Coordinates of C-alpha atoms (C1' of nucleotides) in Angstrom, one line a residue:
Chain A
M116 CA 18.9 7.8 45.8
E117 CA 17.3 6.0 43.1
D118 CA 18.2 2.6 42.2
L119 CA 20.0 2.4 38.9
N120 CA 19.9 -0.6 36.7
E121 CA 22.9 -2.0 35.0
V122 CA 22.4 0.2 31.8
M123 CA 21.9 3.2 33.8
K124 CA 24.9 2.7 35.9
V125 CA 27.0 2.2 32.3
R126 CA 25.5 5.5 30.9
R127 CA 26.6 7.3 34.3
A128 CA 29.9 5.8 33.9
K129 CA 30.2 7.3 30.3
L130 CA 29.8 10.8 31.7
D131 CA 32.9 10.4 33.7
K132 CA 34.9 9.3 30.6
L133 CA 33.3 12.3 28.6
A134 CA 34.4 14.5 31.5
E135 CA 38.2 13.0 31.1
M136 CA 37.9 14.1 27.3
N137 CA 36.7 17.4 28.2
V138 CA 33.4 17.0 26.4
N139 CA 30.3 18.8 28.0
P140 CA 27.6 16.0 27.6
F141 CA 25.0 18.8 27.7
A142 CA 26.0 21.3 24.9
Y143 CA 24.5 24.9 24.5
R144 CA 23.6 24.8 20.9
F145 CA 24.1 23.5 17.6
E146 CA 23.9 25.2 14.4
R147 CA 21.8 23.4 12.0
T148 CA 21.7 23.9 8.2
H149 CA 19.0 21.2 7.2
H150 CA 16.6 18.8 8.4
A151 CA 16.7 15.2 7.6
R152 CA 13.6 15.2 5.2
E153 CA 14.9 17.8 3.2
V154 CA 18.1 16.3 2.8
I155 CA 16.4 13.3 1.7
A156 CA 14.2 15.0 -0.7
R157 CA 16.8 17.3 -2.1
H158 CA 20.0 15.2 -2.0
T159 CA 21.2 15.5 -5.6
E160 CA 21.4 19.4 -5.5
L161 CA 22.9 19.1 -2.0
E162 CA 25.8 17.1 -3.1
N163 CA 29.3 18.4 -2.3
Q164 CA 27.7 20.7 0.0
V165 CA 28.5 20.9 4.0
L166 CA 25.5 20.1 5.9
R167 CA 24.8 20.2 9.4
L168 CA 22.1 18.1 11.2
A169 CA 21.0 17.1 14.7
G170 CA 18.9 14.6 16.2
R171 CA 18.5 11.6 18.3
I172 CA 20.4 8.5 17.6
M173 CA 17.8 5.7 17.0
A174 CA 20.0 3.0 15.8
V175 CA 23.6 2.0 15.7
R176 CA 25.7 -0.5 13.5
R177 CA 29.2 -0.6 14.4
M178 CA 31.9 -2.2 12.4
G179 CA 35.2 -1.8 13.9
K180 CA 36.6 1.5 12.2
A181 CA 33.3 2.8 10.8
A182 CA 29.9 2.6 11.8
F183 CA 26.3 3.5 10.6
A184 CA 23.6 5.1 12.7
H185 CA 20.1 6.4 12.3
I186 CA 19.3 9.9 13.8
M187 CA 16.1 11.3 14.0
D188 CA 15.0 14.8 14.0
S189 CA 11.3 16.6 13.9
S190 CA 11.1 15.8 10.3
D191 CA 12.4 12.3 9.8
R192 CA 15.1 9.8 10.3
I193 CA 18.5 10.1 8.2
Q194 CA 21.3 7.6 8.1
I195 CA 24.7 8.8 9.0
Y196 CA 28.0 7.1 8.1
V197 CA 31.0 7.8 10.7
R198 CA 34.3 6.6 9.5
L199 CA 37.7 6.7 11.6
D200 CA 39.5 8.1 8.6
Q201 CA 37.1 10.8 8.1
V202 CA 36.3 12.2 11.4
G203 CA 39.8 11.3 13.2
E204 CA 41.1 9.5 16.0
A205 CA 39.6 11.6 18.8
A206 CA 36.0 12.2 17.3
Y207 CA 35.8 8.3 16.7
E208 CA 36.8 7.7 20.5
L209 CA 34.0 10.1 21.4
F210 CA 31.7 8.5 18.8
K211 CA 32.2 4.9 20.6
L212 CA 30.5 6.5 23.7
F213 CA 27.4 7.5 22.1
D214 CA 24.4 5.5 22.7
I215 CA 20.9 4.8 21.2
G216 CA 19.0 7.8 22.7
D217 CA 21.8 10.4 22.5
I218 CA 21.1 13.8 20.7
I219 CA 24.2 14.4 18.7
G220 CA 25.0 17.1 16.0
V221 CA 26.8 15.8 12.6
E222 CA 28.6 17.9 10.3
G223 CA 29.2 16.1 6.7
T224 CA 28.4 15.6 3.1
V225 CA 25.3 13.8 1.7
F226 CA 26.0 10.7 -0.4
V227 CA 23.9 7.6 -1.4
T228 CA 24.9 4.0 -0.1
H229 CA 25.2 0.8 -2.2
S230 CA 21.6 -0.1 -1.3
G231 CA 20.4 3.2 -2.3
E232 CA 19.7 5.0 1.0
V233 CA 20.3 8.8 1.3
S234 CA 23.1 9.2 4.1
L235 CA 25.2 11.8 5.4
L236 CA 28.9 11.1 5.5
A237 CA 30.1 12.6 8.7
A238 CA 33.2 15.0 8.8
K239 CA 32.5 15.9 12.3
V240 CA 30.2 14.4 15.4
E241 CA 29.3 16.3 18.5
L242 CA 27.4 15.2 21.5
L243 CA 24.6 17.6 22.3
S244 CA 22.7 15.8 25.0
K245 CA 23.7 12.6 26.8
N246 CA 21.0 9.9 27.3
L247 CA 21.0 8.3 30.8
R248 CA 18.1 6.2 30.7
P249 CA 17.6 3.3 28.2
L250 CA 15.0 4.0 25.4
P251 CA 12.9 1.1 24.2
V252 CA 14.6 -0.3 21.2
V253 CA 12.4 -0.2 18.3
K254 CA 13.6 -1.8 15.1
E255 CA 12.4 -0.5 11.7
K256 CA 12.7 -2.3 8.4
I257 CA 11.9 -0.6 5.3
E258 CA 9.9 -3.3 3.0
N259 CA 8.4 -2.3 -0.2
G260 CA 8.8 1.3 0.7
K261 CA 6.9 0.9 4.0
A262 CA 8.6 1.2 7.4
V263 CA 7.8 -2.3 9.3
T264 CA 8.2 -2.1 13.1
Y265 CA 9.6 -4.9 15.4
D266 CA 9.1 -5.0 19.2
A267 CA 7.0 -1.8 19.3
F268 CA 7.1 0.3 22.4
A269 CA 3.5 -0.9 23.3
D270 CA 2.7 -1.0 26.9
T271 CA -0.2 1.5 27.0
E272 CA 0.2 2.5 30.6
L273 CA 3.7 3.6 30.0
R274 CA 2.9 5.1 26.8
Y275 CA 0.5 7.3 28.3
R276 CA 2.5 8.0 31.5
Q277 CA 5.7 8.5 29.7
R278 CA 4.2 10.4 26.5
Y279 CA 7.6 11.8 25.8
V280 CA 9.0 8.2 25.2
D281 CA 5.9 7.2 23.1
L282 CA 6.7 10.2 20.9
I283 CA 10.4 9.3 20.4
V284 CA 9.9 5.8 19.6
N285 CA 6.5 5.4 17.9
R286 CA 6.5 7.6 14.8
P287 CA 2.6 7.0 14.0
V288 CA 1.9 8.4 17.4
R289 CA 3.9 11.8 16.4
E290 CA 1.9 11.9 13.2
V291 CA -1.6 11.7 15.3
F292 CA -0.7 14.7 17.3
I293 CA 0.4 16.8 14.1
K294 CA -2.9 15.8 12.6
R295 CA -4.7 17.0 15.7
S296 CA -2.8 20.3 15.5
Q297 CA -3.7 20.5 11.9
I298 CA -7.2 20.0 12.6
I299 CA -7.7 22.6 15.1
S300 CA -5.6 25.2 12.9
A301 CA -7.7 24.2 9.8
M302 CA -10.8 24.9 12.0
R303 CA -9.7 28.4 12.9
R304 CA -8.7 29.3 9.4
Y305 CA -12.3 28.1 8.4
L306 CA -14.1 30.3 11.1
D307 CA -11.6 33.3 11.0
S308 CA -12.3 33.3 7.2
R309 CA -16.1 33.6 7.7
G310 CA -15.3 36.7 10.0
Y311 CA -16.1 35.0 13.4
L312 CA -14.1 36.4 16.3
E313 CA -12.1 34.1 18.5
V314 CA -12.6 34.8 22.3
E315 CA -11.8 33.8 25.7
T316 CA -14.4 33.2 28.3
P317 CA -13.8 32.1 32.1
V318 CA -12.4 29.0 33.0
L319 CA -13.5 29.5 36.4
Q320 CA -17.0 30.2 37.0
P321 CA -19.1 31.0 40.3
L322 CA -22.1 28.8 38.5
Y323 CA -21.6 26.1 36.2
G324 CA -23.9 25.8 33.3
G325 CA -24.4 25.1 29.4
A326 CA -24.6 21.5 29.9
A327 CA -25.6 18.5 32.0
A328 CA -22.7 17.3 34.0
R329 CA -21.1 17.4 37.3
P330 CA -18.4 19.8 37.6
F331 CA -14.9 20.0 39.5
T332 CA -14.9 22.4 42.4
T333 CA -12.2 24.8 43.6
H334 CA -12.0 27.5 46.0
H335 CA -10.4 30.9 45.5
N336 CA -8.9 32.2 48.7
T337 CA -9.0 35.8 48.7
L338 CA -12.6 36.0 47.4
D339 CA -13.5 33.0 49.8
L340 CA -15.4 31.8 47.0
T341 CA -16.4 28.4 45.7
L342 CA -15.8 28.5 41.9
Y343 CA -16.2 25.4 39.3
L344 CA -14.1 24.9 36.2
R345 CA -16.5 25.2 33.3
I346 CA -18.3 22.2 32.0
A347 CA -19.1 24.3 28.9
D348 CA -18.6 27.8 27.4
E349 CA -22.1 28.3 26.1
L350 CA -23.6 30.8 28.7
Y351 CA -20.7 33.3 28.6
L352 CA -20.6 33.4 24.7
K353 CA -24.0 34.1 24.6
R354 CA -23.6 37.0 26.8
L355 CA -20.9 38.3 24.0
I356 CA -23.7 37.8 21.4
V357 CA -26.0 40.1 23.8
G358 CA -22.9 42.4 23.8
G359 CA -23.2 42.9 20.1
Y360 CA -20.6 40.7 18.4
E361 CA -22.5 38.8 15.6
G362 CA -20.2 35.6 15.4
V363 CA -17.9 34.4 18.3
Y364 CA -16.2 30.9 18.8
E365 CA -13.9 29.6 21.5
I366 CA -11.5 26.5 21.3
S367 CA -10.7 25.4 24.8
K368 CA -10.8 22.8 27.5
D369 CA -13.8 21.9 29.3
F370 CA -14.0 19.5 32.7
R371 CA -16.6 17.3 33.6
N372 CA -16.4 15.2 36.8
E373 CA -17.5 12.1 35.2
G374 CA -16.3 8.6 34.3
I375 CA -13.4 8.1 32.1
D376 CA -13.6 5.5 29.1
R377 CA -12.4 5.4 25.7
T378 CA -14.5 8.2 24.5
H379 CA -14.6 10.5 27.8
N380 CA -11.6 12.3 29.4
P381 CA -12.5 14.6 32.4
E382 CA -10.8 17.5 30.6
F383 CA -11.5 17.7 26.8
T384 CA -11.1 20.2 24.0
M385 CA -14.5 21.7 22.9
M386 CA -15.1 24.2 19.9
E387 CA -17.9 26.4 20.7
L388 CA -19.7 29.0 18.2
Y389 CA -22.4 31.3 18.0
V390 CA -23.9 33.1 15.2
A391 CA -26.2 36.0 15.3
Y392 CA -29.4 36.2 13.0
E393 CA -29.2 32.7 12.0
D394 CA -30.9 29.5 13.0
Y395 CA -29.9 25.8 13.4
H396 CA -30.6 25.0 9.7
F397 CA -27.6 27.4 9.1
M398 CA -25.4 25.8 11.5
M399 CA -26.3 22.3 10.1
N400 CA -25.1 23.8 6.7
L401 CA -21.9 25.1 8.4
V402 CA -21.1 22.0 10.1
E403 CA -21.4 19.6 7.0
E404 CA -19.4 22.1 5.1
M405 CA -16.5 22.7 7.7
I406 CA -16.1 18.9 8.4
T407 CA -16.1 18.3 4.8
T408 CA -13.4 20.9 4.2
L409 CA -11.5 19.6 7.2
A410 CA -11.6 16.1 5.9
Q411 CA -10.4 17.4 2.5
Q412 CA -7.6 19.5 4.1
I413 CA -6.5 16.8 6.7
N414 CA -6.9 13.5 5.0
G415 CA -7.0 14.5 1.3
S416 CA -10.3 13.0 0.8
T417 CA -13.7 13.3 2.3
K418 CA -13.5 9.3 2.8
T419 CA -11.9 7.8 5.6
I420 CA -11.7 4.5 7.3
Y421 CA -12.6 4.5 11.0
Q422 CA -11.9 1.1 12.8
G423 CA -12.5 -0.7 9.6
Q424 CA -15.6 1.1 8.5
E425 CA -15.5 3.7 5.5
I426 CA -16.8 7.1 6.6
D427 CA -17.7 9.6 3.8
F428 CA -18.0 13.2 4.9
A429 CA -19.2 14.3 1.4
A430 CA -22.4 16.5 1.8
P431 CA -25.2 16.4 2.1
W432 CA -25.7 14.2 5.4
P433 CA -28.9 12.5 6.1
R434 CA -31.2 14.6 8.5
I435 CA -33.6 12.8 10.7
T436 CA -35.9 14.0 13.1
F437 CA -35.8 12.7 16.7
Y438 CA -39.2 10.7 17.0
D439 CA -38.6 9.8 12.9
A440 CA -35.3 7.9 14.2
L441 CA -36.9 6.1 17.0
K442 CA -39.8 5.1 14.9
K443 CA -37.4 3.8 12.2
Y444 CA -35.3 1.8 14.4
T445 CA -37.6 0.7 17.5
G446 CA -40.8 0.5 15.2
H447 CA -42.7 2.6 17.8
D448 CA -44.2 6.0 17.3
L449 CA -43.3 7.5 20.5
R450 CA -44.9 10.9 19.8
G451 CA -47.5 12.1 22.3
K452 CA -46.9 9.3 24.6
T453 CA -47.3 9.5 28.4
T454 CA -44.4 9.1 30.7
A455 CA -46.5 5.5 31.6
E456 CA -46.6 4.3 28.1
L457 CA -42.8 5.4 27.2
L458 CA -41.7 3.4 30.4
H459 CA -43.6 0.3 29.2
I460 CA -42.3 0.6 25.6
G461 CA -38.7 1.1 27.0
K462 CA -39.0 -2.0 28.9
T463 CA -40.3 -4.2 26.0
L464 CA -37.4 -2.8 24.2
H465 CA -35.0 -4.1 26.9
C466 CA -33.8 -0.4 27.7
E467 CA -32.4 0.6 31.0
V468 CA -35.6 2.5 31.8
E469 CA -37.1 2.7 35.6
E470 CA -39.8 4.0 37.3
G471 CA -39.2 7.8 38.4
M472 CA -37.7 8.6 35.1
N473 CA -39.3 11.3 33.2
S474 CA -40.4 11.2 29.6
G475 CA -37.2 13.1 28.4
K476 CA -34.8 10.7 30.1
I477 CA -36.7 7.7 28.7
L478 CA -36.5 9.0 25.2
D479 CA -33.1 9.6 25.8
E480 CA -32.4 6.1 27.0
I481 CA -34.1 4.4 24.1
M482 CA -32.2 6.7 21.6
K483 CA -29.0 6.1 23.1
E484 CA -29.5 2.3 23.2
K485 CA -31.4 1.6 19.9
V486 CA -30.8 4.4 17.4
E487 CA -27.4 6.1 17.9
P488 CA -25.5 3.1 17.4
H489 CA -26.9 2.9 13.9
F490 CA -25.5 6.4 12.9
M491 CA -22.3 5.1 11.2
Q492 CA -22.3 7.8 8.6
P493 CA -22.5 11.6 9.3
T494 CA -26.1 12.1 10.2
F495 CA -28.0 15.0 12.0
L496 CA -30.5 14.0 14.5
C497 CA -33.0 16.9 14.8
D498 CA -35.7 18.4 16.7
Y499 CA -35.4 17.3 20.3
P500 CA -38.0 16.9 23.1
V501 CA -37.9 20.1 25.3
E502 CA -37.3 18.2 28.3
L503 CA -33.8 17.3 27.1
S504 CA -32.8 20.6 25.8
P505 CA -33.2 23.7 28.4
L506 CA -31.1 26.2 26.5
A507 CA -32.6 25.6 23.1
K508 CA -35.5 27.4 21.4
K509 CA -39.1 26.0 21.1
H510 CA -39.7 24.3 17.7
R511 CA -41.4 27.1 15.4
S512 CA -44.0 24.6 14.2
E513 CA -43.9 21.1 16.5
E514 CA -45.1 21.5 19.9
G515 CA -42.9 20.0 22.5
L516 CA -39.9 20.2 20.5
V517 CA -36.9 22.4 20.4
E518 CA -34.8 23.3 17.4
R519 CA -31.9 21.3 18.2
F520 CA -29.6 18.8 16.4
E521 CA -26.8 16.6 17.2
C522 CA -24.3 15.3 14.7
F523 CA -23.3 11.6 14.7
V524 CA -20.6 9.7 13.1
A525 CA -19.5 6.1 13.9
G526 CA -22.4 5.8 16.4
R527 CA -21.0 9.0 18.5
E528 CA -22.1 12.3 19.2
I529 CA -19.4 14.8 17.8
A530 CA -21.7 18.1 17.7
N531 CA -24.8 19.4 19.3
A532 CA -26.3 22.7 18.4
F533 CA -29.5 24.7 18.6
S534 CA -31.3 27.7 17.6
E535 CA -30.7 29.3 20.7
L536 CA -33.3 30.2 23.3
N537 CA -33.5 34.1 23.5
D538 CA -36.6 34.6 25.1
P539 CA -35.8 35.2 28.8
I540 CA -39.1 34.6 30.3
D541 CA -39.1 31.0 28.7
Q542 CA -35.4 30.5 29.8
R543 CA -36.4 31.4 33.4
K544 CA -39.3 28.6 33.4
R545 CA -36.7 26.2 31.9
F546 CA -34.3 26.8 34.6
E547 CA -36.8 26.7 37.2
A548 CA -38.0 23.4 35.8
Q549 CA -34.1 22.4 35.9
A550 CA -34.2 23.6 39.6
A551 CA -37.0 21.2 40.3
M552 CA -35.0 18.3 38.8
A553 CA -32.0 19.2 40.9
D554 CA -34.3 19.3 44.1
A555 CA -35.5 15.9 43.1
G556 CA -31.7 14.5 43.2
D557 CA -30.4 15.3 39.6
E558 CA -27.0 16.4 40.0
E559 CA -26.3 17.3 36.5
A560 CA -29.4 19.7 36.2
H561 CA -28.8 23.4 35.3
Q562 CA -28.1 26.0 37.7
L563 CA -30.2 29.0 37.7
D564 CA -28.2 31.8 36.3
E565 CA -29.6 35.2 37.4
D566 CA -27.0 37.2 35.4
F567 CA -27.5 35.3 32.4
L568 CA -31.2 35.8 32.4
R569 CA -30.6 39.6 33.1
A570 CA -28.3 39.5 29.7
L571 CA -31.0 37.7 28.0
E572 CA -33.6 40.5 29.2
Y573 CA -31.3 43.3 27.5
G574 CA -32.1 41.3 24.4
M575 CA -30.2 38.6 22.4
P576 CA -30.6 38.6 18.7
P577 CA -31.9 35.1 17.1
T578 CA -28.6 33.1 17.4
T579 CA -27.6 29.7 16.6
G580 CA -24.8 27.8 18.7
L581 CA -22.7 24.8 18.2
G582 CA -20.3 22.5 20.4
M583 CA -18.1 20.3 18.8
G584 CA -15.8 17.8 20.7
I585 CA -12.3 18.1 19.2
D586 CA -11.0 15.1 20.7
R587 CA -13.8 12.9 19.2
L588 CA -13.4 14.5 15.8
T589 CA -9.5 13.9 16.0
M590 CA -10.4 10.3 16.6
L591 CA -12.2 9.8 13.7
F592 CA -9.4 11.9 11.4
T593 CA -6.8 9.7 12.9
D594 CA -8.5 6.4 13.3
A595 CA -8.1 6.3 17.0
A596 CA -9.9 3.8 19.0
S597 CA -9.5 5.6 22.4
I598 CA -9.5 9.5 23.4
R599 CA -6.3 8.7 25.0
D600 CA -4.8 8.1 21.7
V601 CA -5.4 12.0 20.9
I602 CA -4.6 13.6 24.1
F603 CA -1.1 13.9 24.9
F604 CA -1.3 13.4 28.5
P605 CA -4.7 11.8 29.4
T606 CA -5.9 11.9 33.1
M607 CA -4.5 8.9 34.7
R608 CA -4.2 7.8 38.6
P609 CA -0.8 9.0 39.9
E610 CA 1.9 6.3 39.8
Chain B
rG95 C1' -18.9 2.0 41.2
rA96 C1' -19.5 -3.2 38.9
rA97 C1' -17.7 -7.7 36.0
rG98 C1' -13.7 -9.7 33.1
rG99 C1' -8.6 -9.6 31.4
rU100 C1' -3.5 -8.0 32.0
rG101 C1' 1.2 -7.2 35.4
rU102 C1' 8.0 -12.0 34.4
rA103 C1' 15.0 -8.2 32.5
rG104 C1' 15.3 -1.3 29.9
rC105 C1' 11.7 -3.0 25.6
rU106 C1' 9.0 -7.3 23.4
rC107 C1' 7.5 -11.8 24.9
rA108 C1' 8.1 -17.5 26.6
rG109 C1' 7.7 -20.2 31.3
rC110 C1' 3.1 -27.3 31.1
rU111 C1' -0.4 -30.5 36.5
rG112 C1' 3.8 -25.9 42.3
rG113 C1' 10.5 -27.7 42.7
rU114 C1' 12.9 -19.8 43.4
rA115 C1' 13.4 -18.3 35.8
rG116 C1' 14.4 -18.2 29.7
rA117 C1' 14.5 -15.9 24.5
rG118 C1' 15.3 -11.9 20.9
rC119 C1' 16.6 -6.9 20.9
rA120 C1' 19.2 -3.2 24.0
rG121 C1' 23.8 -3.3 27.4
rC122 C1' 29.0 -4.9 28.4
rG123 C1' 33.9 -7.6 25.9
rG124 C1' 35.8 -9.2 21.2
rA125 C1' 36.1 -9.4 15.5
rC126 C1' 34.5 -6.5 11.1
rU127 C1' 35.8 0.6 6.9
rU128 C1' 28.9 0.5 2.4
rU129 C1' 25.5 -1.6 7.0
rU130 C1' 20.5 -1.1 7.6
rA131 C1' 15.7 -5.8 12.2
rA132 C1' 23.9 -5.9 10.2
rU133 C1' 26.4 -10.5 11.0
rC134 C1' 29.8 -13.7 14.2
rC135 C1' 31.8 -15.1 19.2
rG136 C1' 31.4 -14.3 24.5
rU137 C1' 29.0 -12.0 28.5
rU138 C1' 26.2 -9.1 32.4
rG139 C1' 21.3 -7.9 33.9
rG140 C1' 15.4 -10.3 37.7
rU141 C1' 12.6 -9.1 45.8
rC142 C1' 8.4 -12.8 38.5
rG143 C1' 3.2 -5.5 40.5
rU144 C1' 2.3 -5.5 46.1
rG145 C1' 0.9 -7.7 50.9
rG146 C1' -0.9 -12.1 53.1
rG147 C1' -2.2 -17.3 53.2
rU148 C1' -2.0 -22.8 51.7
rU149 C1' 2.6 -25.9 51.1
rC150 C1' 8.6 -29.1 53.1
rG151 C1' 8.6 -25.7 48.8
rA152 C1' 4.8 -20.4 45.2
rU153 C1' 6.2 -16.6 39.0
rU154 C1' 2.8 -20.9 39.2
rC155 C1' -2.7 -22.3 43.9
rC156 C1' -6.0 -18.9 47.1
rC157 C1' -7.3 -14.1 49.2
rG158 C1' -6.5 -8.6 49.9
rC159 C1' -4.6 -4.4 47.7
rC160 C1' -2.6 -1.4 43.4
rA161 C1' -2.0 0.2 38.3
rC162 C1' -3.7 -0.6 33.3
rC163 C1' -6.9 -2.7 29.5
rU164 C1' -12.2 -4.1 28.0
rU165 C1' -17.4 -4.1 28.9
rC166 C1' -21.0 -1.9 31.8
rA167 C1' -23.0 2.3 34.8
rC168 C1' -22.6 8.1 34.9
rC169 C1' -21.5 11.5 30.8
rA170 C1' -20.0 14.2 25.7

RNA sequence: GAAGGUGUAGCUCAGCUGGUAGAGCAGCGGACUUUUAAUCCGUUGGUCGUGGGUUCGAUUCCCGCCACCUUCACCA
């Protein structure tokens, strides 16, 4: 038997009183005619009509034979006015048993109070669901049209573990997740309107590929088979391009068995897009246009404030090559340098480079520490060293590079794209180089995928592919400091 | 995995150099039929994250553990 605190004991006692009054504390349904927002917006034309609203009691002010309360539905809060002489003795006795947190139904007529608040004068009140656990009480005051919050429910751990409470009580949190949903549906609209096909590929994979990361491992009993939760969708989506679809995308969870911090959650949402007969220049233009469109649709402007910094998504975004960026921010031209030279330069720059790292890793390290943080405004970083990109196509004119770009905003990567490697001979060599790295102890090296190579041997058209982190994009659009603020139920240690 | 920070009532927080705890809101009782952070009077509620240690005595000092946050590492 769980320990009940004082408030919870009182609530349980109210259940007994309700039983005596023959009231079911958990009703079956309530027919509604309106939502709160609609009533507030259209109150003049709704006058004299009988309205039926339902919602959760968020505040009560009792005054003997009358009371005001605020109820909240999915649209908004609205004040209700309950008077003994309107609802009658029995209903008023019932109303006295109502608590903050109860879900109730109200029938009544709209009116405006002396202080100008659109309210509902109750003729009937009904209990729909009794609250047995006290809600954090968050007081709101309207000042200059804005809702000022007092004693907000702020404990991050409780907010993440009991997101349902966070959502009930913290209005801005509800809005963040509405925006997240709007971002995803706007992205779907954008991609659908261009004729790309939304598809689904396996989450459980016998080999993991398409990115450099450690996987989650699981087991299928009947097949007695080790399976991995996907770290990327890439290799399956390319198989579909081989199959003849010319534009496919997937929006889904990927899983990476890595650390957790403010920009990483073990499961996260990725959008991957593959377009046949196009190259990475096409994809850069698409990303630029898609994000600008999204910003307009979601935030009504190409400009947004992220953590105090103004960010403007308006095209065109600067495009800078990998080596030019390194030169610009470190002063060193790192093209054509040997591994030893790179190691030396990395050390003089105080980067965390060490003996045994290959040139790609060293370059990557210098890039992460010295360059990427500078990319506040949307920026394309293009033409990566081949060592870092085993699935990207060789650059058409630059030796040692691949046609790849990453897109940075607020110093963070939000997208990664290539002209996809479609030469099966070259792809096999790249996999073999990865296998050598795996043998050298690199846990995140790509696995050799024979079936994928077989697919490429049948012929994949020239194709460009994109991966975009939906969580991070949502963070930008909602000014969220942590990825946990845009994921309903972030990964936590069990209580 | 490492370092730093935090953990006190349902919620938001006080609590000094050690003497076993307070406030506001919520709850409960009372007054109040246009209040809105309602107001006024009264009042309940705590194994002070957890387990040890030091001490006559620990919320307070020390150590271990747990959870969360931040930074770092791995990664996107």
